Tab-separated table of C-alpha atoms in Angstrom:
chain	number	residue	atom	x	y	z
A	1148	MET	CA	-67.357	-7.985	57.561
A	1149	GLN	CA	-65.584	-5.683	60.100
A	1150	LYS	CA	-61.921	-4.788	59.472
A	1151	THR	CA	-59.926	-1.650	60.590
A	1152	TYR	CA	-58.034	0.056	58.363
A	1153	LYS	CA	-55.135	2.045	59.686
A	1154	ASN	CA	-53.182	4.436	56.978
A	1155	ARG	CA	-50.593	6.802	57.628
A	1156	PRO	CA	-51.637	10.403	56.915
A	1157	PRO	CA	-50.344	12.051	53.863
A	1158	PRO	CA	-47.140	13.081	54.009
A	1159	ASP	CA	-46.630	16.757	54.867
A	1160	ARG	CA	-46.124	18.759	51.700
A	1161	GLN	CA	-43.266	20.977	53.184
A	1162	SER	CA	-41.064	18.712	54.423
A	1163	HIS	CA	-42.381	15.306	52.974
A	1164	SER	CA	-41.928	13.472	56.162
A	1165	MET	CA	-44.168	10.365	57.074
A	1166	SER	CA	-45.729	10.548	60.462
A	1167	THR	CA	-46.120	7.258	62.294
A	1168	GLU	CA	-49.256	7.914	63.949
A	1169	PRO	CA	-52.182	5.842	62.149
A	1170	ILE	CA	-55.338	7.400	61.008
A	1171	ARG	CA	-58.902	5.890	61.893
A	1172	PHE	CA	-61.314	7.044	59.758
A	1173	ASP	CA	-65.289	7.826	60.619
A	1174	THR	CA	-66.590	7.358	57.586
A	1175	LYS	CA	-66.300	4.355	55.024
A	1176	ILE	CA	-66.458	3.590	51.235
A	1177	ALA	CA	-67.712	0.660	50.587
A	1178	VAL	CA	-68.467	-1.576	47.398
A	1179	LEU	CA	-70.954	-4.099	46.889
A	1180	LEU	CA	-70.795	-6.502	43.960
A	1181	ARG	CA	-73.092	-9.356	42.829
A	1182	GLU	CA	-71.653	-12.587	43.019
A	1183	ASP	CA	-72.264	-14.092	40.039
A	1184	LEU	CA	-70.301	-11.300	37.982
A	1185	GLU	CA	-67.534	-12.316	35.535
A	1186	PRO	CA	-64.015	-10.587	36.677
A	1187	TRP	CA	-64.383	-7.890	33.766
A	1188	GLN	CA	-67.697	-6.887	35.147
A	1189	ARG	CA	-66.731	-6.616	38.999
A	1190	LEU	CA	-63.861	-4.117	38.008
A	1191	ASN	CA	-66.154	-2.217	35.615
A	1192	VAL	CA	-68.831	-2.041	37.958
A	1193	THR	CA	-66.472	-1.184	41.278
A	1194	ALA	CA	-64.885	1.879	38.966
A	1195	PHE	CA	-68.198	3.121	37.520
A	1196	LEU	CA	-69.621	2.882	40.954
A	1197	VAL	CA	-66.852	4.865	42.753
A	1198	SER	CA	-66.663	7.430	40.225
A	1199	GLY	CA	-70.169	8.564	41.500
A	1200	LEU	CA	-69.299	9.072	45.011
A	1201	ALA	CA	-65.747	10.848	43.743
A	1202	ALA	CA	-68.121	13.185	41.762
A	1203	THR	CA	-70.567	13.965	44.150
A	1204	VAL	CA	-69.017	13.662	47.951
A	1205	PRO	CA	-65.950	16.193	48.120
A	1206	GLU	CA	-64.725	14.939	51.145
A	1207	VAL	CA	-63.433	11.653	50.217
A	1208	ILE	CA	-61.168	12.955	47.891
A	1209	GLY	CA	-57.695	13.639	48.944
A	1210	GLU	CA	-54.741	15.971	47.970
A	1211	PRO	CA	-53.272	15.719	44.358
A	1212	TYR	CA	-50.038	13.470	44.379
A	1213	GLU	CA	-46.670	14.443	43.368
A	1214	ASP	CA	-43.422	12.049	42.482
A	1215	GLY	CA	-39.799	13.129	43.846
A	1216	ASP	CA	-39.128	14.857	40.827
A	1217	GLY	CA	-42.291	16.907	41.060
A	1218	VAL	CA	-44.573	15.543	38.728
A	1219	SER	CA	-47.933	16.108	39.866
A	1220	TYR	CA	-50.863	13.268	39.781
A	1221	LEU	CA	-54.466	13.545	40.166
A	1222	PRO	CA	-56.037	12.905	43.658
A	1223	MET	CA	-57.475	10.019	44.661
A	1224	PHE	CA	-59.611	8.929	47.791
A	1225	ARG	CA	-58.290	9.830	51.341
A	1226	GLN	CA	-59.209	6.302	52.438
A	1227	PRO	CA	-59.436	2.457	51.331
A	1228	VAL	CA	-62.296	1.479	49.513
A	1229	LEU	CA	-63.851	-1.777	50.618
A	1230	VAL	CA	-65.458	-4.098	48.393
A	1231	PHE	CA	-68.010	-6.758	49.348
A	1232	GLU	CA	-69.863	-9.344	47.648
A	1233	GLY	CA	-72.934	-10.999	48.037
A	1234	GLY	CA	-76.356	-12.438	46.238
A	1235	LYS	CA	-78.902	-10.798	44.549
A	1236	GLU	CA	-81.051	-10.521	47.778
A	1237	MET	CA	-78.216	-9.047	49.652
A	1238	LEU	CA	-77.832	-6.448	47.114
A	1239	THR	CA	-81.477	-5.369	47.234
A	1240	GLN	CA	-81.597	-5.248	51.015
A	1241	ALA	CA	-78.106	-3.510	51.158
A	1242	HIS	CA	-79.756	-1.135	48.782
A	1243	GLY	CA	-83.440	-0.832	50.591
A	1244	ARG	CA	-80.941	-0.223	53.899
A	1245	ALA	CA	-78.917	2.581	51.967
A	1246	LEU	CA	-82.072	4.463	51.153
A	1247	SER	CA	-83.659	4.251	55.071
A	1248	ARG	CA	-80.162	5.453	55.895
A	1249	ALA	CA	-80.475	8.396	52.907
A	1250	LEU	CA	-76.381	7.768	52.403
A	1251	PRO	CA	-74.888	8.772	49.447
A	1252	ARG	CA	-75.038	5.791	46.986
A	1253	ALA	CA	-74.473	4.932	43.556
A	1254	VAL	CA	-76.359	1.686	41.606
A	1255	PHE	CA	-75.501	-0.240	38.740
A	1256	THR	CA	-78.128	-2.564	37.150
A	1257	SER	CA	-77.645	-5.392	34.939
A	1258	ASP	CA	-79.223	-3.571	31.961
A	1259	LEU	CA	-75.831	-1.135	32.209
A	1260	PHE	CA	-74.143	-3.877	30.787
A	1261	ALA	CA	-75.953	-3.463	27.152
A	1262	THR	CA	-75.564	0.402	26.981
A	1263	GLY	CA	-72.926	2.354	25.941
A	1264	ASN	CA	-72.911	5.931	27.039
A	1265	ASP	CA	-74.023	8.075	30.043
A	1266	ARG	CA	-77.243	9.176	28.485
A	1267	ASP	CA	-78.725	5.270	27.542
A	1268	ASN	CA	-77.098	4.303	31.441
A	1269	ARG	CA	-79.155	7.184	33.301
A	1270	ALA	CA	-82.671	6.193	30.706
A	1271	ALA	CA	-81.969	2.507	31.452
A	1272	VAL	CA	-82.146	3.275	35.474
A	1273	ARG	CA	-84.826	5.473	35.195
A	1274	ALA	CA	-86.711	3.244	33.209
A	1275	VAL	CA	-87.376	0.839	36.152
A	1276	PRO	CA	-89.444	1.002	39.629
A	1277	THR	CA	-86.474	1.456	42.535
A	1278	ALA	CA	-88.313	-2.237	43.801
A	1279	GLY	CA	-87.370	-3.648	40.172
A	1280	LEU	CA	-83.822	-2.483	39.614
A	1281	ASP	CA	-81.930	-5.825	38.849
A	1282	LEU	CA	-78.700	-4.609	41.042
A	1283	VAL	CA	-75.428	-5.827	40.351
A	1284	GLY	CA	-73.327	-3.101	42.517
A	1285	LEU	CA	-73.763	-0.500	44.997
A	1286	ALA	CA	-71.616	1.787	46.375
A	1287	VAL	CA	-72.107	3.650	49.900
A	1288	TYR	CA	-70.271	6.214	51.465
A	1289	GLY	CA	-71.204	7.471	55.258
A	1290	PRO	CA	-70.727	6.972	59.126
A	1291	ARG	CA	-68.722	3.731	59.257
A	1292	ASN	CA	-71.294	2.270	61.564
A	1293	GLY	CA	-74.103	3.417	58.810
A	1294	VAL	CA	-72.281	1.685	56.202
A	1295	ASP	CA	-71.725	-1.424	58.397
A	1296	LYS	CA	-75.374	-1.844	58.639
A	1297	VAL	CA	-76.107	-1.476	55.494
A	1298	LEU	CA	-73.691	-4.133	54.470
A	1299	LYS	CA	-74.691	-6.355	57.209
A	1300	GLY	CA	-74.196	-9.735	55.937
A	1301	ALA	CA	-72.221	-9.304	52.910
A	1302	ARG	CA	-68.916	-10.999	52.953
A	1303	MET	CA	-65.379	-9.158	51.786
A	1304	HIS	CA	-64.620	-9.785	48.437
A	1305	PRO	CA	-61.912	-12.396	47.851
């Protein structure tokens, strides 16, 4: 589960030069998916989960992008998103660990595949007690070691 990602820092906006110094993040963005999801479900769940982090944890977002012609693009995460997989029990355990550590988190339950909008999604999650959530995805953000402990036993998504 432990991999170190070293990325180059963003180019200086004035000089557009690239530094060769690697960045080592003190934090981690991770998504845990249930291993029995269809490929389209994995992509959909991942997109929904990370949108929750992007919307509520502003420090995960980098600066806007600009190409060589000056065309602007939206900012994205400032660090990699690591995707893991595990069984239903793994998701339940990871969810409990994320709650006990009070890490920012997003959940996706199996019920959400049957809804078609945000209002119904929220109602579907609200209708089930925490212990009864049928989790198919979990996103967490926080200190690297805390996220590693939440994901203990999970394996990197192939």
